Short mmCIF file of C-alpha atoms in Angstrom, two decimals:
data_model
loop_
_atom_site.label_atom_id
_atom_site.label_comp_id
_atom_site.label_asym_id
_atom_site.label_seq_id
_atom_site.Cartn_x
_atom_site.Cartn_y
_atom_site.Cartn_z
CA UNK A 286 84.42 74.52 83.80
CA UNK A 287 81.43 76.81 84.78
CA UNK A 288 81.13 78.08 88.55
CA UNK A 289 78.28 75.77 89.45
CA UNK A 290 80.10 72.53 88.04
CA UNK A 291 83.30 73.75 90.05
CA UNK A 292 81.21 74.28 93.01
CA UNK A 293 80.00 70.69 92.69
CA UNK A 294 83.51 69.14 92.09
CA UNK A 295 84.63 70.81 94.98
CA UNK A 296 82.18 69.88 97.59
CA UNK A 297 82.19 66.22 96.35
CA UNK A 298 85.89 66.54 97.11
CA UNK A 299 85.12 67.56 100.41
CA UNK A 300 82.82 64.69 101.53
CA UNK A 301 85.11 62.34 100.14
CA UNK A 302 88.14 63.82 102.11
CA UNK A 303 85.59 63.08 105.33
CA UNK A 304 84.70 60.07 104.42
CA UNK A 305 88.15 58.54 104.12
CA UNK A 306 89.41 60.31 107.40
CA UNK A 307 86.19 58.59 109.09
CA UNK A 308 87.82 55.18 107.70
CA UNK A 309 91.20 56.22 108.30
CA UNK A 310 89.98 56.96 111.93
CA UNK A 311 88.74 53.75 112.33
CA UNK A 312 91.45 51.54 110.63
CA UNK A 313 93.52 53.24 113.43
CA UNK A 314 91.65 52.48 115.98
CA UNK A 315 91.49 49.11 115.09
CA UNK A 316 95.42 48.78 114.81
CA UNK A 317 96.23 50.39 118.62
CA UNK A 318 94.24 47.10 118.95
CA UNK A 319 96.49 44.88 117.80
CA UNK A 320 97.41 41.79 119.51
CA UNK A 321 100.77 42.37 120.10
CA UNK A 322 100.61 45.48 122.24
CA UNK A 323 98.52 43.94 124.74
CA UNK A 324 100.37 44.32 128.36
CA UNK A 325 100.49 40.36 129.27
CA UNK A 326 103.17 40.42 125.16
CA UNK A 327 104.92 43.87 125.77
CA UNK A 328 106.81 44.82 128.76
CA UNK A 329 107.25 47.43 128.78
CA UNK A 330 103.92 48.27 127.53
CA UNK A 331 104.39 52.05 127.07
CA UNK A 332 107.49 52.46 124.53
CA UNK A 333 105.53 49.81 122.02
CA UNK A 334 102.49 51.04 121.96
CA UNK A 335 103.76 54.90 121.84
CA UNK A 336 105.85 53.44 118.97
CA UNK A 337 103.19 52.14 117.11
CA UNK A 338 100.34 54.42 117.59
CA UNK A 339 101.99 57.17 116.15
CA UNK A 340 103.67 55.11 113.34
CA UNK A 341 100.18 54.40 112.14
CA UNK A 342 99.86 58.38 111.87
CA UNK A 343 103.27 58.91 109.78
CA UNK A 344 102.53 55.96 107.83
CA UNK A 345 98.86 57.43 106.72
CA UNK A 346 101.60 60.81 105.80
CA UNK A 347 103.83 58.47 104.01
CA UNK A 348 101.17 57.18 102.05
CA UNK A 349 100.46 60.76 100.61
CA UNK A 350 104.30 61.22 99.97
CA UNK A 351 104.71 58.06 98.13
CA UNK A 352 101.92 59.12 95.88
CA UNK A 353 103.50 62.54 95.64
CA UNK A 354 106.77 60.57 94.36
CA UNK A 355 105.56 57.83 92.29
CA UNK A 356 102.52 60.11 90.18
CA UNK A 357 101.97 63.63 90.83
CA UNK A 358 104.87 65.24 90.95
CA UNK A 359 106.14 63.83 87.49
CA UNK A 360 103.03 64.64 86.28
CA UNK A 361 103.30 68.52 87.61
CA UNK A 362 106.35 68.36 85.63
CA UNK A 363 105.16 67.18 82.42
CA UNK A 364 101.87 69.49 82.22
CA UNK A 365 102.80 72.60 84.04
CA UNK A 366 105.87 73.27 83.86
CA UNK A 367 106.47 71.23 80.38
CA UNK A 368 110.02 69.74 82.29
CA UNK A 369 112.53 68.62 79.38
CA UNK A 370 114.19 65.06 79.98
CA UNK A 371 116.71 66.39 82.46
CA UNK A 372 114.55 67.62 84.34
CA UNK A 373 111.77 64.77 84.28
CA UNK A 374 114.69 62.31 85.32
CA UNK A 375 115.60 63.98 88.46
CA UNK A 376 111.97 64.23 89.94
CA UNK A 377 111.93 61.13 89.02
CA UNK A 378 114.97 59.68 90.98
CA UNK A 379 114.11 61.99 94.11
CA UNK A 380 113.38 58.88 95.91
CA UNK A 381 116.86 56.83 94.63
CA UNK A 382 118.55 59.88 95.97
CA UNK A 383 117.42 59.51 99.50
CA UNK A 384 118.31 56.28 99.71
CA UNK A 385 121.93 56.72 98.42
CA UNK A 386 122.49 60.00 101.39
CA UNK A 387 120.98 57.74 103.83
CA UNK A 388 124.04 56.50 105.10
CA UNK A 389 125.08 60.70 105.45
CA UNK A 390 121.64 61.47 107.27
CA UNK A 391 122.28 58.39 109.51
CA UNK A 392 126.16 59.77 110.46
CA UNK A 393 124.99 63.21 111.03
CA UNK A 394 122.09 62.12 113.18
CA UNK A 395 124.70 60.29 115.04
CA UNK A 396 127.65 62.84 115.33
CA UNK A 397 125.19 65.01 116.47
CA UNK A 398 123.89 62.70 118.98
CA UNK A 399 120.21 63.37 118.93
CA UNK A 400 117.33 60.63 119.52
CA UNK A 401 117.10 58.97 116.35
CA UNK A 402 113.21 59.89 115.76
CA UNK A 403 114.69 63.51 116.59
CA UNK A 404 116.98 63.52 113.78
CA UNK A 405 113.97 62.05 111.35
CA UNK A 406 111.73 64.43 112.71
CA UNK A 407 114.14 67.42 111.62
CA UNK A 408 114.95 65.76 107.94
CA UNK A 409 111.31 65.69 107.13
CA UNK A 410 110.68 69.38 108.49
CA UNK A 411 113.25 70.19 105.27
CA UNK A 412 110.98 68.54 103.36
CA UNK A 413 107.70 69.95 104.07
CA UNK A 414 110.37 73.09 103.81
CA UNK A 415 111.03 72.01 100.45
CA UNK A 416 107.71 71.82 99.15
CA UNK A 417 106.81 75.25 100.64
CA UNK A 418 109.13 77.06 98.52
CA UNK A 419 108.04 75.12 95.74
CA UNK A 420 104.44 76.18 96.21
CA UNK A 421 105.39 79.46 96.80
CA UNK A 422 107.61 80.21 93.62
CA UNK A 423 105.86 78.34 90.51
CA UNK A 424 109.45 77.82 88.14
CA UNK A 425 110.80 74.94 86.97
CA UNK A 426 114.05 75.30 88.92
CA UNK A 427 112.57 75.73 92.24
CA UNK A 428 109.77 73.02 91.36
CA UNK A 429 112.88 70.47 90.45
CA UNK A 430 114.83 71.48 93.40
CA UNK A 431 111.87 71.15 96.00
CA UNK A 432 110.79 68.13 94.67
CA UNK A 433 113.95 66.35 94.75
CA UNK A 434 115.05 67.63 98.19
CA UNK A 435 111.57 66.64 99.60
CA UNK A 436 112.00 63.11 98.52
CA UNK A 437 115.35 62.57 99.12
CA UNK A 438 114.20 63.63 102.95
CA UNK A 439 111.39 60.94 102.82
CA UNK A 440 113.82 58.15 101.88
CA UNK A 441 116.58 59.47 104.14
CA UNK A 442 114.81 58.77 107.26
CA UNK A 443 114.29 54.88 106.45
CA UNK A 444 117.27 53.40 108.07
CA UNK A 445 116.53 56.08 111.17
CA UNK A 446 113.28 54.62 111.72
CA UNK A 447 114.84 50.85 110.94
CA UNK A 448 116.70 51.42 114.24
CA UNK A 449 113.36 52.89 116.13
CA UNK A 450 111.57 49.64 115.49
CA UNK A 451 114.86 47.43 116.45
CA UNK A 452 114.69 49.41 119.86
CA UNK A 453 111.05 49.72 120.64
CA UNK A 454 108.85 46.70 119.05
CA UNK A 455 109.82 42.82 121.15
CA UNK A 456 111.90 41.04 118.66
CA UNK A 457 108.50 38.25 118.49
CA UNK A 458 106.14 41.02 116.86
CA UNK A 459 108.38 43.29 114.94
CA UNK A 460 107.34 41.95 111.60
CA UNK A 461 103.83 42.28 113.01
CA UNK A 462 103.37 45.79 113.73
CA UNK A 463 105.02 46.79 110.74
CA UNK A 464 103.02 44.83 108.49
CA UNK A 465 100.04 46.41 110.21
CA UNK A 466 101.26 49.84 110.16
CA UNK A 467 102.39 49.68 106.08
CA UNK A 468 98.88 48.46 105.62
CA UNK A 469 97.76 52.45 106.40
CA UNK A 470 101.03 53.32 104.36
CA UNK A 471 99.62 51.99 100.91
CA UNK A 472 95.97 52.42 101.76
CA UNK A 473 97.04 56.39 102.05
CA UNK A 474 98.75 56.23 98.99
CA UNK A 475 95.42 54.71 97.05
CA UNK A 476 93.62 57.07 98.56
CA UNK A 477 95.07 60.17 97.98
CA UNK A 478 96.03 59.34 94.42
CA UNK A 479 92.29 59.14 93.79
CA UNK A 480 91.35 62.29 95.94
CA UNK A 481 94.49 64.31 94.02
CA UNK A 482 93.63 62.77 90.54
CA UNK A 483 90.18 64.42 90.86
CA UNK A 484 91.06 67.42 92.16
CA UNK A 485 93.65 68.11 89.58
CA UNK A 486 91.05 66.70 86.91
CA UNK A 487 88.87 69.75 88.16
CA UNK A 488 91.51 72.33 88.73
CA UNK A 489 94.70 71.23 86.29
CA UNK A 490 96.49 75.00 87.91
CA UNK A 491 96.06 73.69 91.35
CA UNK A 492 99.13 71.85 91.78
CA UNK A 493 100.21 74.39 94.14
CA UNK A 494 97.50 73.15 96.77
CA UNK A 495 98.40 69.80 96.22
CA UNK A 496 102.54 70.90 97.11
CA UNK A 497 101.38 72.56 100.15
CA UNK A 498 99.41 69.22 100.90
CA UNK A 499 102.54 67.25 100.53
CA UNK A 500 104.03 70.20 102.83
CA UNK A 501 101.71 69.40 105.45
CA UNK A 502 101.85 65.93 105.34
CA UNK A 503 105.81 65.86 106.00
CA UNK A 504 105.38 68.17 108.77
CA UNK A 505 102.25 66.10 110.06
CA UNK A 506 104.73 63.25 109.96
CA UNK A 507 107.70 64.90 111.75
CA UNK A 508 104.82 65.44 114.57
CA UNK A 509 104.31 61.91 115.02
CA UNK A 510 107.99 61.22 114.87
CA UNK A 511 108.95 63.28 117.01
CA UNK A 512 106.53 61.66 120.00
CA UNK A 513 107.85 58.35 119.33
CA UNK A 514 110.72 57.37 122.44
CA UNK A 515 113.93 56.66 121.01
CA UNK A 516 117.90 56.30 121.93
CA UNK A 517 120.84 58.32 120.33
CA UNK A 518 122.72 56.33 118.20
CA UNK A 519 125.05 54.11 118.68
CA UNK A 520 128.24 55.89 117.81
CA UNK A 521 130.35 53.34 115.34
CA UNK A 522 133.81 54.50 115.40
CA UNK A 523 134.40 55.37 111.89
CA UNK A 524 134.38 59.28 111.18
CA UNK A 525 133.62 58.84 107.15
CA UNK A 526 129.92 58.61 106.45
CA UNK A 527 130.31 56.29 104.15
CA UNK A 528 132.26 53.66 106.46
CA UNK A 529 129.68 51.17 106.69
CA UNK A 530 130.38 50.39 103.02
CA UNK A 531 133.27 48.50 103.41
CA UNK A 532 130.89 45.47 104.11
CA UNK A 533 129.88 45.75 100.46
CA UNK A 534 133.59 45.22 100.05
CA UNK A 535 134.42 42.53 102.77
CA UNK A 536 131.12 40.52 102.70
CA UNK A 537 130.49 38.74 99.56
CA UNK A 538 127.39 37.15 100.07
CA UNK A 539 125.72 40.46 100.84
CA UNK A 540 127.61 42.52 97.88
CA UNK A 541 126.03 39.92 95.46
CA UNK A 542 122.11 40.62 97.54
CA UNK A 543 122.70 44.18 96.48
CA UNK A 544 123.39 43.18 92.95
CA UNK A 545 120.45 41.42 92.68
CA UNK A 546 118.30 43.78 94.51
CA UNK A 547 119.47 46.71 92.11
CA UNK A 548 118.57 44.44 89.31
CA UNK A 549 114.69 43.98 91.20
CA UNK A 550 114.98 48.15 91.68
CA UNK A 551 114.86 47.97 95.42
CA UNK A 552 118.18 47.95 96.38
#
């Protein structure tokens, strides 16, 4: 690729990356408009709308992340670091891993007895950690390591941010707002797969911008988290991370939903 055709790429990528912030802008906008934070629905009025205005801000972040998970960090992998199987499958199951620790994010965020967007806010800053260090040192072990840890921190947070949503959105609109706000979530993702394909199209060794990108984006998202009101959790009783498991054991109905679900792959 010559200097002027570089030049070109890159400036194209830069009017593109304003255009979609303009739109991202305004698709925000339009959601703190939403009918179900108006004052005469939501009393009180502050803690939803707080709740939601700054979802819409980690779910543009999540958007990024999920594209970081499902394309280019396999893709990384595959054509610069040439990853064997091994190493494929575990950047590949960074995701699965988070959502098996869950249940020890969710008991440490609770023995510790922070807010419970606190405790998501300081899992994703180990993420954007994560992706730091595997920006910084370009091997395969670091680049499998980071990657894994930083996903396994994006899932991790979901059943913290479950409860924010039980405490802070009326019981009437709950499925509402978080329709509207996972509308920004995949809209991100579409996005910046397109913006990252190109770029990586024009600069295949620039995969280190793009890990720094992710970086930012988890600690963009720990900033939004963070402002978002929220309750320590409840504490259960049980000392074993794992307690809540013995309704897979007691409650058939819902042991046989998880079969199923595995078998869908969302489980």
């Amino acid at each position: 690729m010559t200097r002027s055709s570089g030049k070109l790429v890159f400036e194209s990528l830069v009017v593109e990356v304003a255009l979609v912030g303009v739109v991202a802008r305004v698709f925000v906008t339009w959601c703190g408009r939403a009918p179900g934070l108006q004052s005469s629905v939501v009393e009180p009025m502050d803690r939803a709308q707080i709740t939601f205005r700054f979802d819409c801000w980690r779910m543009v972040c999540a958007g990024v992340l999920e594209s970081a998970a499902n394309t280019f960090l396999l893709l990384m992998a595959v054509r610069n670091f040439e990853a064997g199987a091994v190493a494929k499958a575990l950047v590949a199951g960074g995701g699965s891993f988070g959502l098996l620790l869950s249940p020890l994010a969710v008991s440490l965020v609770e023995r510790s007895r922070w807010p419970a967007t606190q405790g998501a806010a300081r899992i994703l800053l180990v993420g954007a950690a994560s992706c730091v260090v595997a920006a910084a040192f370009p091997y395969l072990s670091l680049f499998v390591l980071g990657s894994v840890l930083a996903m396994t921190t994006s899932s991790a947070v979901i059943p913290l941010m479950t409860q924010v949503y039980h405490d802070n959105y009326p019981e009437t609109e709950r499925g509402k707002l978080y329709a509207r706000t996972f509308m920004l979530r995949i809209g991100g993702a579409l996005a910046f797969s397109w913006l990252g394909g190109r770029f990586l199209d024009a600069d295949p060794g620039g995969f280190r911008w793009l890990l720094l990108t992710f970086s930012l984006a988890f600690a963009l998202a720990a900033a939004a988290v963070i402002r978002i009101p929220s309750q320590p959790l409840h504490l259960s009783g049980g000392r074993h991370p794992l307690h809540a498991l013995r309704f897979v054991r007691n409650d058939r109905l819902f042991r046989q939903t998880l079969i199923v679900w595995m078998f869908m792959g969302f489980a």
